[in-house]
Amino acid sequence: MVSGQVDLYLDVMNNMEKLIIEENRIYLKKEDCENCRDKTIMSDKVRLYEEKLAELVSANKGSILEIGFGLGISATKIQSYDIEKHVIIEKREEIYKLAEEWAKDKNNVQVIHGDWIDILPIIGKKFDGIYNDADQDDHDKLKNFPSKCKCIANDGCLLFMTSWANEEFTRELPHHILEQDEEGKKVFGESETKIPYATYKNNQWT
């Protein structure tokens, strides 16, 4: 999807980090810090996980909301299902540009540049599946994500968040089990990964 390497500066952490976009990885590289480790934003090592999330969130078909585009792994898989509308919110400008380019030939896709916390109250749409993959967000911000989604969820809407993003929300929920491939085992440190989900019924997530 991405040819070669796009090396772009963003205003992140007082310009002391550089966002690097490669074909198989997006990461933040520390500037002026030889011993600091890079921070991975997205890697194709979690392809199996992302594609499984795409399958699950598309189960109701209808309209799908995806927070975070990354390498476009889940977005591409979502498009393989018979859905009506696919909305993607991406706050990092250069990743947003990648998403726009990816969406050019897809009539049912809308890409929005911004932060979900600002966009959700004004989006003016309701969805049958919601996937938040913006796990780099602040913990307290992610904690409030499910409540912020109530106004945009159709009855029976399925909500997924990356497993590590909101432990309080996911602890008691039903879940799917994903058998990891070898790359996934290295990333998650386990052969099976739980994928919690919630269903919107009677004005609450259960």
XYZ file of N, CA, C and O in Angstrom:
824
model
N 0.823 -1.205 0.000
C 0.000 0.000 0.000
C 0.855 1.251 0.000
O 0.629 2.170 -0.752
N 1.884 1.313 0.863
C 2.779 2.458 0.930
C 4.068 2.083 0.220
O 4.693 1.089 0.552
N 4.493 2.843 -0.763
C 5.694 2.520 -1.517
C 6.903 3.196 -0.887
O 6.948 4.417 -0.748
N 7.893 2.380 -0.508
C 9.105 2.931 0.079
C 8.867 3.482 1.459
O 8.041 2.991 2.201
N 9.513 4.572 1.764
C 9.453 5.163 3.107
C 9.137 6.649 3.017
O 9.712 7.374 2.237
N 8.149 7.056 3.795
C 7.795 8.470 3.874
C 8.290 8.975 5.209
O 7.863 8.505 6.256
N 9.187 9.953 5.174
C 9.846 10.440 6.387
C 9.370 11.868 6.652
O 9.755 12.780 5.947
N 8.502 12.046 7.619
C 7.847 13.331 7.824
C 7.912 13.763 9.276
O 7.704 12.957 10.180
N 8.174 15.061 9.501
C 8.175 15.611 10.847
C 6.761 16.044 11.232
O 6.062 16.656 10.442
N 6.360 15.722 12.464
C 5.088 16.178 13.012
C 5.367 16.942 14.284
O 6.408 16.786 14.913
N 4.428 17.748 14.676
C 4.566 18.484 15.932
C 4.170 17.578 17.080
O 3.077 17.643 17.616
N 5.076 16.682 17.459
C 4.827 15.701 18.501
C 5.895 15.872 19.567
O 7.084 15.908 19.264
N 5.463 15.962 20.804
C 6.386 16.082 21.928
C 7.444 17.152 21.655
O 8.654 16.904 21.703
N 6.946 18.369 21.367
C 7.833 19.522 21.158
C 8.869 19.272 20.069
O 10.021 19.675 20.147
N 8.402 18.591 18.988
C 9.257 18.325 17.824
C 10.452 17.432 18.153
O 11.458 17.442 17.435
N 10.376 16.650 19.208
C 11.494 15.778 19.563
C 11.266 14.342 19.109
O 12.049 13.457 19.417
N 10.171 14.098 18.394
C 9.923 12.792 17.827
C 9.625 12.941 16.341
O 9.013 13.917 15.914
N 10.051 11.968 15.568
C 9.812 11.963 14.128
C 8.904 10.781 13.786
O 9.166 9.658 14.209
N 7.847 11.051 13.037
C 6.953 9.981 12.602
C 7.518 9.364 11.334
O 7.733 10.058 10.338
N 7.767 8.072 11.374
C 8.299 7.352 10.225
C 7.220 6.404 9.713
O 6.694 5.583 10.464
N 6.894 6.533 8.434
C 5.896 5.664 7.810
C 6.604 4.785 6.793
O 7.144 5.281 5.807
N 6.615 3.495 7.053
C 7.199 2.524 6.139
C 6.102 1.605 5.632
O 4.960 1.657 6.108
N 6.440 0.749 4.707
C 5.445 -0.145 4.118
C 4.818 -1.066 5.159
O 3.625 -1.352 5.113
N 5.617 -1.535 6.105
C 5.140 -2.517 7.073
C 5.093 -2.009 8.508
O 4.787 -2.778 9.417
N 5.395 -0.733 8.707
C 5.486 -0.234 10.074
C 5.356 1.280 10.116
O 5.841 1.971 9.222
N 4.697 1.779 11.160
C 4.670 3.206 11.461
C 5.191 3.366 12.882
O 4.733 2.677 13.792
N 6.151 4.262 13.063
C 6.710 4.413 14.398
C 7.201 5.831 14.643
O 7.415 6.616 13.709
N 7.348 6.158 15.927
C 7.904 7.432 16.348
C 9.358 7.214 16.736
O 9.662 6.361 17.564
N 10.230 7.974 16.125
C 11.652 7.879 16.418
C 12.060 9.073 17.261
O 11.785 10.218 16.924
N 12.681 8.809 18.393
C 13.142 9.883 19.261
C 14.264 10.666 18.582
O 15.205 10.095 18.060
N 14.162 11.968 18.623
C 15.208 12.838 18.115
C 16.150 13.225 19.259
O 15.713 13.413 20.395
N 17.428 13.355 18.940
C 18.425 13.799 19.923
C 18.474 12.887 21.149
O 18.627 13.339 22.278
N 18.275 11.588 20.906
C 18.294 10.649 22.027
C 18.781 9.296 21.496
O 17.981 8.480 21.048
N 20.072 9.074 21.563
C 20.659 7.879 20.949
C 20.186 6.586 21.595
O 20.067 5.560 20.947
N 19.905 6.616 22.888
C 19.565 5.387 23.608
C 18.060 5.168 23.761
O 17.631 4.194 24.374
N 17.255 6.097 23.245
C 15.801 5.947 23.363
C 15.290 4.955 22.313
O 15.764 4.941 21.170
N 14.320 4.156 22.685
C 13.763 3.173 21.769
C 12.629 3.784 20.955
O 11.881 4.632 21.421
N 12.504 3.341 19.704
C 11.407 3.790 18.858
C 10.076 3.300 19.432
O 10.012 2.249 20.072
N 9.029 4.053 19.182
C 7.699 3.695 19.662
C 6.833 3.304 18.468
O 6.510 4.142 17.622
N 6.472 2.039 18.382
C 5.682 1.551 17.251
C 4.235 2.003 17.372
O 3.586 1.817 18.398
N 3.725 2.598 16.311
C 2.319 2.994 16.227
C 1.491 1.882 15.582
O 0.388 1.576 16.010
N 2.023 1.286 14.521
C 1.352 0.190 13.835
C 2.383 -0.664 13.123
O 3.351 -0.141 12.575
N 2.150 -1.978 13.138
C 3.041 -2.914 12.455
C 2.203 -4.005 11.799
O 1.148 -4.392 12.321
N 2.652 -4.503 10.659
C 1.900 -5.574 10.019
C 2.082 -6.914 10.716
O 1.508 -7.915 10.314
N 2.862 -6.928 11.802
C 2.976 -8.144 12.603
C 1.658 -8.497 13.291
O 1.473 -9.629 13.727
N 0.756 -7.507 13.406
C -0.554 -7.764 14.022
C -1.640 -7.876 12.954
O -2.815 -7.667 13.224
N -1.244 -8.234 11.732
C -2.203 -8.331 10.629
C -3.361 -9.274 10.954
O -4.532 -8.954 10.710
N -3.054 -10.458 11.477
C -4.108 -11.426 11.787
C -5.115 -10.834 12.768
O -6.332 -10.977 12.598
N -4.599 -10.156 13.800
C -5.463 -9.526 14.805
C -6.341 -8.446 14.165
O -7.558 -8.404 14.385
N -5.738 -7.578 13.362
C -6.483 -6.484 12.732
C -7.545 -7.010 11.770
O -8.665 -6.485 11.720
N -7.209 -8.036 11.028
C -8.177 -8.582 10.081
C -9.325 -9.295 10.790
O -10.465 -9.267 10.323
N -9.024 -9.920 11.925
C -10.094 -10.547 12.703
C -11.028 -9.485 13.271
O -12.252 -9.649 13.247
N -10.471 -8.387 13.788
C -11.304 -7.289 14.278
C -12.195 -6.745 13.176
O -13.371 -6.426 13.398
N -11.648 -6.624 11.976
C -12.424 -6.135 10.841
C -13.609 -7.056 10.540
O -14.723 -6.599 10.277
N -13.352 -8.353 10.589
C -14.430 -9.329 10.367
C -15.520 -9.188 11.424
O -16.715 -9.155 11.114
N -15.110 -9.082 12.675
C -16.074 -9.038 13.767
C -16.901 -7.755 13.759
O -18.115 -7.790 13.959
N -16.244 -6.624 13.534
C -16.966 -5.353 13.586
C -17.915 -5.199 12.399
O -18.865 -4.406 12.460
N -17.689 -5.980 11.339
C -18.535 -5.899 10.149
C -19.694 -6.894 10.177
O -20.446 -6.987 9.197
N -19.858 -7.598 11.275
C -20.843 -8.685 11.330
C -22.274 -8.212 11.060
O -23.066 -8.940 10.453
N -22.632 -7.013 11.501
C -23.981 -6.485 11.279
C -24.134 -5.822 9.918
O -25.214 -5.344 9.583
N -23.028 -5.745 9.181
C -23.005 -5.014 7.899
C -23.382 -3.560 8.168
O -22.888 -2.969 9.104
N -24.232 -2.957 7.383
C -24.647 -1.585 7.655
C -23.489 -0.597 7.609
O -22.631 -0.652 6.722
N -23.440 0.303 8.594
C -22.429 1.365 8.643
C -21.378 1.053 9.703
O -21.719 0.712 10.836
N -20.109 1.222 9.332
C -18.993 0.908 10.216
C -18.178 2.167 10.474
O -17.848 2.908 9.541
N -17.836 2.390 11.746
C -16.951 3.484 12.136
C -15.634 2.902 12.615
O -15.609 2.011 13.468
N -14.539 3.428 12.079
C -13.212 2.978 12.458
C -12.399 4.180 12.926
O -12.280 5.177 12.217
N -11.848 4.082 14.133
C -11.010 5.149 14.672
C -9.549 4.745 14.501
O -9.092 3.775 15.101
N -8.818 5.472 13.691
C -7.421 5.160 13.427
C -7.270 4.343 12.152
O -7.920 3.304 11.993
N -6.427 4.805 11.226
C -6.226 4.113 9.947
C -4.949 3.271 9.941
O -4.939 2.145 9.448
N -3.874 3.814 10.517
C -2.615 3.079 10.559
C -2.121 2.695 9.181
O -2.035 3.524 8.265
N -1.832 1.420 8.982
C -1.391 0.892 7.696
C -2.568 0.489 6.811
O -2.372 -0.016 5.705
N -3.782 0.663 7.301
C -4.959 0.337 6.513
C -5.295 -1.141 6.479
O -6.089 -1.588 5.639
N -4.744 -1.919 7.400
C -4.982 -3.370 7.395
C -6.446 -3.691 7.675
O -7.104 -4.395 6.907
N -6.963 -3.171 8.785
C -8.364 -3.451 9.128
C -9.308 -2.773 8.143
O -10.349 -3.344 7.775
N -8.968 -1.562 7.700
C -9.830 -0.848 6.760
C -9.991 -1.627 5.457
O -11.099 -1.744 4.909
N -8.897 -2.173 4.958
C -8.946 -2.948 3.720
C -9.793 -4.199 3.891
O -10.589 -4.557 3.019
N -9.663 -4.846 5.034
C -10.457 -6.052 5.288
C -11.934 -5.719 5.442
O -12.797 -6.456 4.949
N -12.250 -4.625 6.115
C -13.647 -4.203 6.264
C -14.296 -4.030 4.896
O -15.461 -4.385 4.685
N -13.526 -3.499 3.955
C -14.057 -3.275 2.614
C -14.371 -4.567 1.867
O -15.088 -4.550 0.867
N -13.875 -5.690 2.340
C -14.151 -6.963 1.678
C -15.518 -7.525 2.066
O -15.961 -8.513 1.478
N -16.173 -6.884 3.023
C -17.492 -7.337 3.462
C -18.577 -6.448 2.856
O -18.313 -5.329 2.410
N -19.796 -6.939 2.883
C -20.916 -6.257 2.233
C -21.488 -5.182 3.167
O -22.583 -5.329 3.701
N -20.737 -4.105 3.346
C -21.185 -3.016 4.214
C -21.693 -1.862 3.362
O -21.366 -1.737 2.178
N -22.499 -0.992 3.990
C -23.064 0.139 3.260
C -22.174 1.369 3.329
O -21.975 2.063 2.327
N -21.665 1.668 4.521
C -20.895 2.887 4.734
C -19.716 2.592 5.654
O -19.828 1.819 6.599
N -18.583 3.224 5.377
C -17.366 3.019 6.150
C -16.762 4.395 6.430
O -16.275 5.064 5.524
N -16.802 4.803 7.691
C -16.268 6.100 8.092
C -14.988 5.871 8.897
O -14.965 5.058 9.823
N -13.936 6.586 8.545
C -12.647 6.474 9.230
C -12.266 7.840 9.785
O -12.293 8.839 9.062
N -11.919 7.885 11.069
C -11.428 9.111 11.696
C -9.942 8.934 11.989
O -9.555 7.974 12.653
N -9.117 9.846 11.506
C -7.673 9.774 11.707
C -7.148 11.162 12.074
O -7.364 12.115 11.339
N -6.452 11.260 13.198
C -6.005 12.576 13.651
C -4.598 12.950 13.205
O -4.268 14.134 13.157
N -3.746 11.989 12.883
C -2.399 12.315 12.416
C -2.470 12.691 10.944
O -2.878 11.892 10.104
N -2.023 13.890 10.639
C -2.235 14.449 9.301
C -1.671 13.581 8.191
O -2.335 13.343 7.172
N -0.452 13.083 8.340
C 0.152 12.336 7.258
C -0.481 10.948 7.091
O -0.561 10.433 5.975
N -0.935 10.354 8.179
C -1.660 9.086 8.060
C -3.035 9.339 7.437
O -3.534 8.534 6.646
N -3.638 10.457 7.791
C -4.903 10.859 7.165
C -4.738 10.970 5.648
O -5.613 10.535 4.879
N -3.624 11.533 5.197
C -3.375 11.655 3.760
C -3.259 10.279 3.107
O -3.744 10.067 1.984
N -2.634 9.340 3.802
C -2.564 7.971 3.287
C -3.961 7.371 3.159
O -4.283 6.697 2.175
N -4.797 7.616 4.172
C -6.159 7.091 4.158
C -6.973 7.699 3.013
O -7.754 7.005 2.352
N -6.801 8.987 2.791
C -7.509 9.638 1.683
C -7.105 9.031 0.343
O -7.949 8.809 -0.525
N -5.824 8.799 0.170
C -5.340 8.191 -1.075
C -5.912 6.787 -1.236
O -6.350 6.396 -2.332
N -5.924 6.024 -0.152
C -6.464 4.659 -0.163
C -7.945 4.669 -0.523
O -8.450 3.755 -1.191
N -8.673 5.691 -0.098
C -10.136 5.731 -0.248
C -10.600 6.264 -1.599
O -11.802 6.255 -1.875
N -9.694 6.718 -2.439
C -10.076 7.390 -3.677
C -11.019 6.590 -4.562
O -11.901 7.141 -5.210
N -10.837 5.283 -4.616
C -11.661 4.454 -5.496
C -12.754 3.703 -4.737
O -13.317 2.741 -5.256
N -13.076 4.169 -3.541
C -14.065 3.472 -2.701
C -15.229 4.422 -2.400
O -15.125 5.318 -1.569
N -16.354 4.188 -3.064
C -17.489 5.113 -2.988
C -18.184 5.140 -1.632
O -18.872 6.102 -1.300
N -18.023 4.087 -0.853
C -18.732 4.019 0.431
C -17.859 4.445 1.610
O -18.236 4.246 2.770
N -16.689 5.047 1.345
C -15.758 5.429 2.412
C -15.721 6.948 2.579
O -15.655 7.695 1.599
N -15.754 7.384 3.838
C -15.538 8.789 4.179
C -14.403 8.853 5.191
O -14.458 8.195 6.228
N -13.373 9.622 4.895
C -12.236 9.788 5.796
C -12.306 11.188 6.406
O -12.411 12.181 5.685
N -12.253 11.251 7.729
C -12.362 12.517 8.448
C -11.071 12.777 9.194
O -10.569 11.913 9.922
N -10.540 13.971 9.038
C -9.316 14.361 9.729
C -9.673 15.034 11.041
O -10.365 16.052 11.064
N -9.218 14.465 12.148
C -9.502 15.058 13.449
C -9.420 14.039 14.562
O -9.102 12.866 14.338
N -9.712 14.491 15.760
C -9.703 13.655 16.947
C -11.126 13.169 17.211
O -12.073 13.961 17.201
N -11.262 11.877 17.462
C -12.607 11.318 17.648
C -13.381 12.025 18.739
O -14.614 12.161 18.651
N -12.706 12.504 19.778
C -13.416 13.126 20.894
C -14.109 14.416 20.457
O -15.111 14.834 21.044
N -13.590 15.041 19.399
C -14.209 16.243 18.836
C -15.214 15.910 17.745
O -16.209 16.619 17.562
N -14.976 14.825 17.011
C -15.790 14.477 15.849
C -17.091 13.774 16.223
O -18.147 14.052 15.642
N -17.051 12.869 17.199
C -18.237 12.064 17.501
C -19.487 12.894 17.808
O -20.575 12.556 17.326
N -19.385 13.974 18.591
C -20.612 14.734 18.905
C -21.246 15.418 17.697
O -22.421 15.790 17.750
N -20.491 15.584 16.614
C -21.013 16.326 15.455
C -21.056 15.488 14.187
O -21.362 16.007 13.115
N -20.804 14.201 14.298
C -20.676 13.381 13.095
C -22.004 13.199 12.378
O -22.051 13.016 11.157
N -23.118 13.214 13.104
C -24.420 13.180 12.466
C -24.791 11.863 11.822
O -25.624 11.819 10.921
N -24.180 10.783 12.260
C -24.478 9.459 11.714
C -24.584 8.461 12.857
O -24.096 8.702 13.953
N -25.241 7.320 12.568
C -25.277 6.217 13.517
C -24.692 4.983 12.852
O -24.759 4.825 11.633
N -24.143 4.098 13.702
C -23.360 2.988 13.171
C -23.819 1.647 13.728
O -24.400 1.559 14.810
N -23.499 0.599 12.968
C -23.829 -0.776 13.346
C -22.605 -1.525 13.864
O -22.727 -2.604 14.427
N -21.434 -0.938 13.673
C -20.190 -1.496 14.182
C -19.190 -0.379 14.405
O -19.073 0.518 13.557
N -18.491 -0.409 15.544
C -17.509 0.625 15.881
C -16.238 -0.060 16.355
O -16.270 -0.924 17.227
N -15.096 0.367 15.781
C -13.803 -0.184 16.178
C -12.857 0.966 16.479
O -12.540 1.771 15.607
N -12.388 1.045 17.723
C -11.413 2.058 18.112
C -10.043 1.414 18.223
O -9.757 0.669 19.145
N -9.180 1.748 17.275
C -7.814 1.223 17.266
C -6.802 2.298 17.662
O -5.602 2.129 17.481
N -7.313 3.419 18.212
C -6.431 4.533 18.606
C -5.918 4.314 20.021
O -6.178 5.084 20.945
N -5.184 3.229 20.213
C -4.761 2.839 21.549
C -3.614 3.688 22.085
O -3.203 3.517 23.231
N -3.098 4.622 21.275
C -2.063 5.527 21.761
C -2.666 6.699 22.539
O -1.939 7.490 23.139
N -3.984 6.809 22.531
C -4.645 7.903 23.246
C -4.457 7.777 24.753
O -4.184 6.692 25.278
N -4.657 8.879 25.427
C -4.594 8.925 26.880
C -5.586 7.935 27.494
O -6.714 7.782 27.019
N -5.173 7.281 28.592
C -6.008 6.258 29.217
C -7.375 6.800 29.644
O -8.406 6.171 29.408
N -7.399 7.975 30.275
C -8.665 8.539 30.730
C -9.582 8.873 29.560
O -10.806 8.759 29.657
N -8.979 9.285 28.468
C -9.754 9.587 27.258
C -10.399 8.314 26.708
O -11.592 8.288 26.392
N -9.622 7.242 26.617
C -10.152 5.976 26.127
C -11.218 5.402 27.054
O -12.169 4.761 26.611
N -11.053 5.658 28.342
C -12.016 5.167 29.326
C -13.415 5.694 29.040
O -14.418 5.025 29.307
N -13.496 6.896 28.480
C -14.790 7.525 28.210
C -15.326 7.218 26.812
O -16.422 7.662 26.474
N -14.565 6.477 26.032
C -14.979 6.227 24.653
C -16.351 5.551 24.546
O -17.199 6.013 23.772
N -16.618 4.473 25.277
C -17.931 3.832 25.130
C -19.110 4.774 25.397
O -20.100 4.753 24.665
N -19.011 5.593 26.429
C -20.118 6.509 26.730
C -20.281 7.553 25.635
O -21.402 7.967 25.323
N -19.168 7.973 25.029
C -19.237 8.945 23.945
C -19.892 8.358 22.699
O -20.395 9.098 21.849
N -19.882 7.033 22.590
C -20.424 6.366 21.404
C -21.929 6.108 21.482
O -22.533 5.717 20.475
N -22.521 6.296 22.632
C -23.946 5.982 22.775
C -24.812 6.770 21.797
O -25.800 6.261 21.273
N -24.444 8.006 21.541
C -25.261 8.862 20.674
C -25.114 8.509 19.194
O -25.875 9.002 18.356
N -24.170 7.641 18.852
C -23.960 7.302 17.441
C -24.166 5.817 17.169
O -23.843 5.330 16.088
N -24.701 5.086 18.134
C -24.859 3.630 17.996
C -26.298 3.258 17.682
O -27.230 3.670 18.389
N -26.487 2.493 16.632
C -27.792 1.889 16.369
C -28.037 0.750 17.357
O -27.094 0.204 17.934
N -29.285 0.374 17.538
C -29.607 -0.761 18.400
C -28.921 -2.010 17.850
O -29.013 -2.309 16.661
N -28.208 -2.708 18.715
C -27.478 -3.900 18.299
C -26.080 -3.610 17.793
O -25.360 -4.538 17.389
N -25.649 -2.356 17.847
C -24.305 -1.988 17.408
C -23.253 -2.765 18.200
O -23.366 -2.942 19.414
N -22.204 -3.219 17.520
C -21.096 -3.931 18.148
C -19.919 -2.982 18.331
O -19.540 -2.276 17.394
N -19.355 -2.971 19.527
C -18.246 -2.071 19.848
C -16.998 -2.876 20.198
O -17.035 -3.755 21.059
N -15.900 -2.550 19.538
C -14.615 -3.197 19.792
C -13.565 -2.137 20.066
O -13.540 -1.087 19.429
N -12.701 -2.419 21.034
C -11.532 -1.596 21.293
C -10.346 -2.536 21.393
O -10.504 -3.701 21.787
N -9.153 -2.065 21.032
C -7.988 -2.911 21.213
C -7.947 -3.385 22.666
O -8.235 -2.623 23.581
N -7.608 -4.627 22.885
C -7.754 -5.271 24.189
C -7.079 -4.518 25.325
O -7.529 -4.543 26.466
N -5.969 -3.852 25.021
C -5.183 -3.192 26.054
C -5.630 -1.753 26.302
O -5.092 -1.078 27.167
N -6.591 -1.250 25.530
C -6.919 0.174 25.580
C -7.821 0.554 26.754
O -7.760 1.660 27.261
N -8.670 -0.346 27.192
C -9.655 0.014 28.201
C -9.973 -1.212 29.057
O -11.002 -1.863 28.888
N -9.103 -1.520 29.983
C -9.238 -2.738 30.777
C -10.503 -2.734 31.624
O -11.153 -3.765 31.804
N -10.884 -1.570 32.160
C -12.086 -1.497 32.998
C -13.325 -1.869 32.195
O -14.214 -2.565 32.671
N -13.368 -1.424 30.953
C -14.532 -1.676 30.104
C -14.607 -3.128 29.653
O -15.677 -3.708 29.570
N -13.453 -3.729 29.371
C -13.452 -5.042 28.747
C -13.422 -6.212 29.720
O -13.653 -7.338 29.329
N -13.177 -5.950 30.985
C -12.921 -7.041 31.924
C -14.072 -8.038 32.014
O -13.864 -9.242 32.049
N -15.319 -7.561 32.063
C -16.448 -8.447 32.297
C -17.262 -8.730 31.029
O -18.336 -9.316 31.105
N -16.760 -8.340 29.884
C -17.530 -8.477 28.654
C -17.345 -9.845 28.008
O -16.351 -10.528 28.253
N -18.301 -10.244 27.157
C -18.075 -11.459 26.354
C -16.901 -11.215 25.410
O -16.516 -10.070 25.157
N -16.333 -12.277 24.879
C -15.162 -12.101 24.029
C -15.040 -13.238 23.014
O -15.584 -14.321 23.203
N -14.332 -12.932 21.958
C -13.940 -13.932 20.977
C -12.496 -14.344 21.280
O -11.739 -13.577 21.859
N -12.132 -15.533 20.859
C -10.762 -16.020 21.029
C -10.093 -16.091 19.658
O -10.636 -16.688 18.727
N -8.922 -15.465 19.557
C -8.145 -15.515 18.324
C -6.900 -16.357 18.546
O -6.105 -16.082 19.444
N -6.746 -17.401 17.724
C -5.523 -18.204 17.733
C -4.450 -17.444 16.957
O -4.579 -17.233 15.749
N -3.392 -17.024 17.635
C -2.384 -16.184 17.018
C -1.476 -16.973 16.072
O -1.212 -18.157 16.276
N -0.972 -16.264 15.048
C 0.080 -16.825 14.215
C 1.422 -16.553 14.894
O 1.473 -15.989 15.994
N 2.517 -16.935 14.264
C 3.825 -16.800 14.909
C 4.196 -15.344 15.181
O 4.756 -15.025 16.232
N 3.892 -14.458 14.251
C 4.181 -13.042 14.471
C 3.343 -12.493 15.613
O 3.818 -11.732 16.453
N 2.083 -12.881 15.650
C 1.196 -12.421 16.715
C 1.638 -12.903 18.081
O 1.544 -12.174 19.072
N 2.149 -14.117 18.148
C 2.643 -14.652 19.418
C 3.794 -13.800 19.954
O 3.903 -13.568 21.163
N 4.657 -13.329 19.041
C 5.776 -12.484 19.460
C 5.291 -11.153 20.006
O 5.830 -10.627 20.984
N 4.271 -10.584 19.371
C 3.759 -9.274 19.779
C 2.957 -9.371 21.071
O 3.152 -8.585 22.007
N 2.042 -10.340 21.138
C 1.127 -10.440 22.271
C 1.674 -11.303 23.404
O 1.151 -11.259 24.521
N 2.687 -12.111 23.100
C 3.270 -12.957 24.123
C 2.382 -14.106 24.540
O 2.530 -14.646 25.632
N 1.466 -14.490 23.672
C 0.542 -15.582 23.994
C 0.041 -16.209 22.706
O 0.063 -15.583 21.644
N -0.416 -17.442 22.800
C -0.895 -18.134 21.602
C -2.363 -17.831 21.324
O -2.825 -17.985 20.191
N -3.095 -17.408 22.354
C -4.500 -17.026 22.195
C -4.699 -15.604 22.718
O -4.134 -15.225 23.732
N -5.511 -14.848 22.004
C -5.813 -13.478 22.409
C -7.317 -13.311 22.550
O -8.070 -13.690 21.646
N -7.747 -12.746 23.666
C -9.167 -12.452 23.861
C -9.514 -11.135 23.164
O -8.770 -10.166 23.254
N -10.625 -11.130 22.463
C -11.122 -9.917 21.815
C -12.484 -9.588 22.413
O -13.510 -10.117 21.993
N -12.522 -8.723 23.428
C -13.793 -8.373 24.085
C -14.646 -7.491 23.169
O -14.135 -6.747 22.330
N -15.944 -7.563 23.376
C -16.852 -6.709 22.614
C -18.083 -6.398 23.452
O -18.394 -7.097 24.434
N -18.784 -5.344 23.067
C -20.025 -4.969 23.737
C -21.099 -4.732 22.687
O -20.807 -4.345 21.550
N -22.329 -4.970 23.078
C -23.484 -4.757 22.195
C -24.365 -3.675 22.792
O -24.639 -3.680 23.997
N -24.808 -2.751 21.958
C -25.623 -1.629 22.434
C -27.094 -2.027 22.467
O -27.716 -2.261 21.426
N -27.643 -2.129 23.670
C -29.052 -2.475 23.857
C -29.607 -1.692 25.032
O -28.937 -1.550 26.062
N -30.830 -1.188 24.865
C -31.510 -0.451 25.938
C -30.633 0.669 26.494
O -30.506 0.854 27.706
N -30.008 1.399 25.603
C -29.217 2.580 25.957
C -28.000 2.270 26.823
O -27.540 3.107 27.594
N -27.476 1.043 26.680
C -26.251 0.713 27.418
C -25.451 -0.350 26.682
O -25.983 -1.058 25.835
N -24.170 -0.424 27.020
C -23.295 -1.419 26.430
C -23.264 -2.651 27.345
O -22.984 -2.545 28.518
N -23.582 -3.789 26.769
C -23.605 -5.017 27.557
C -22.806 -6.114 26.845
O -22.565 -6.051 25.649
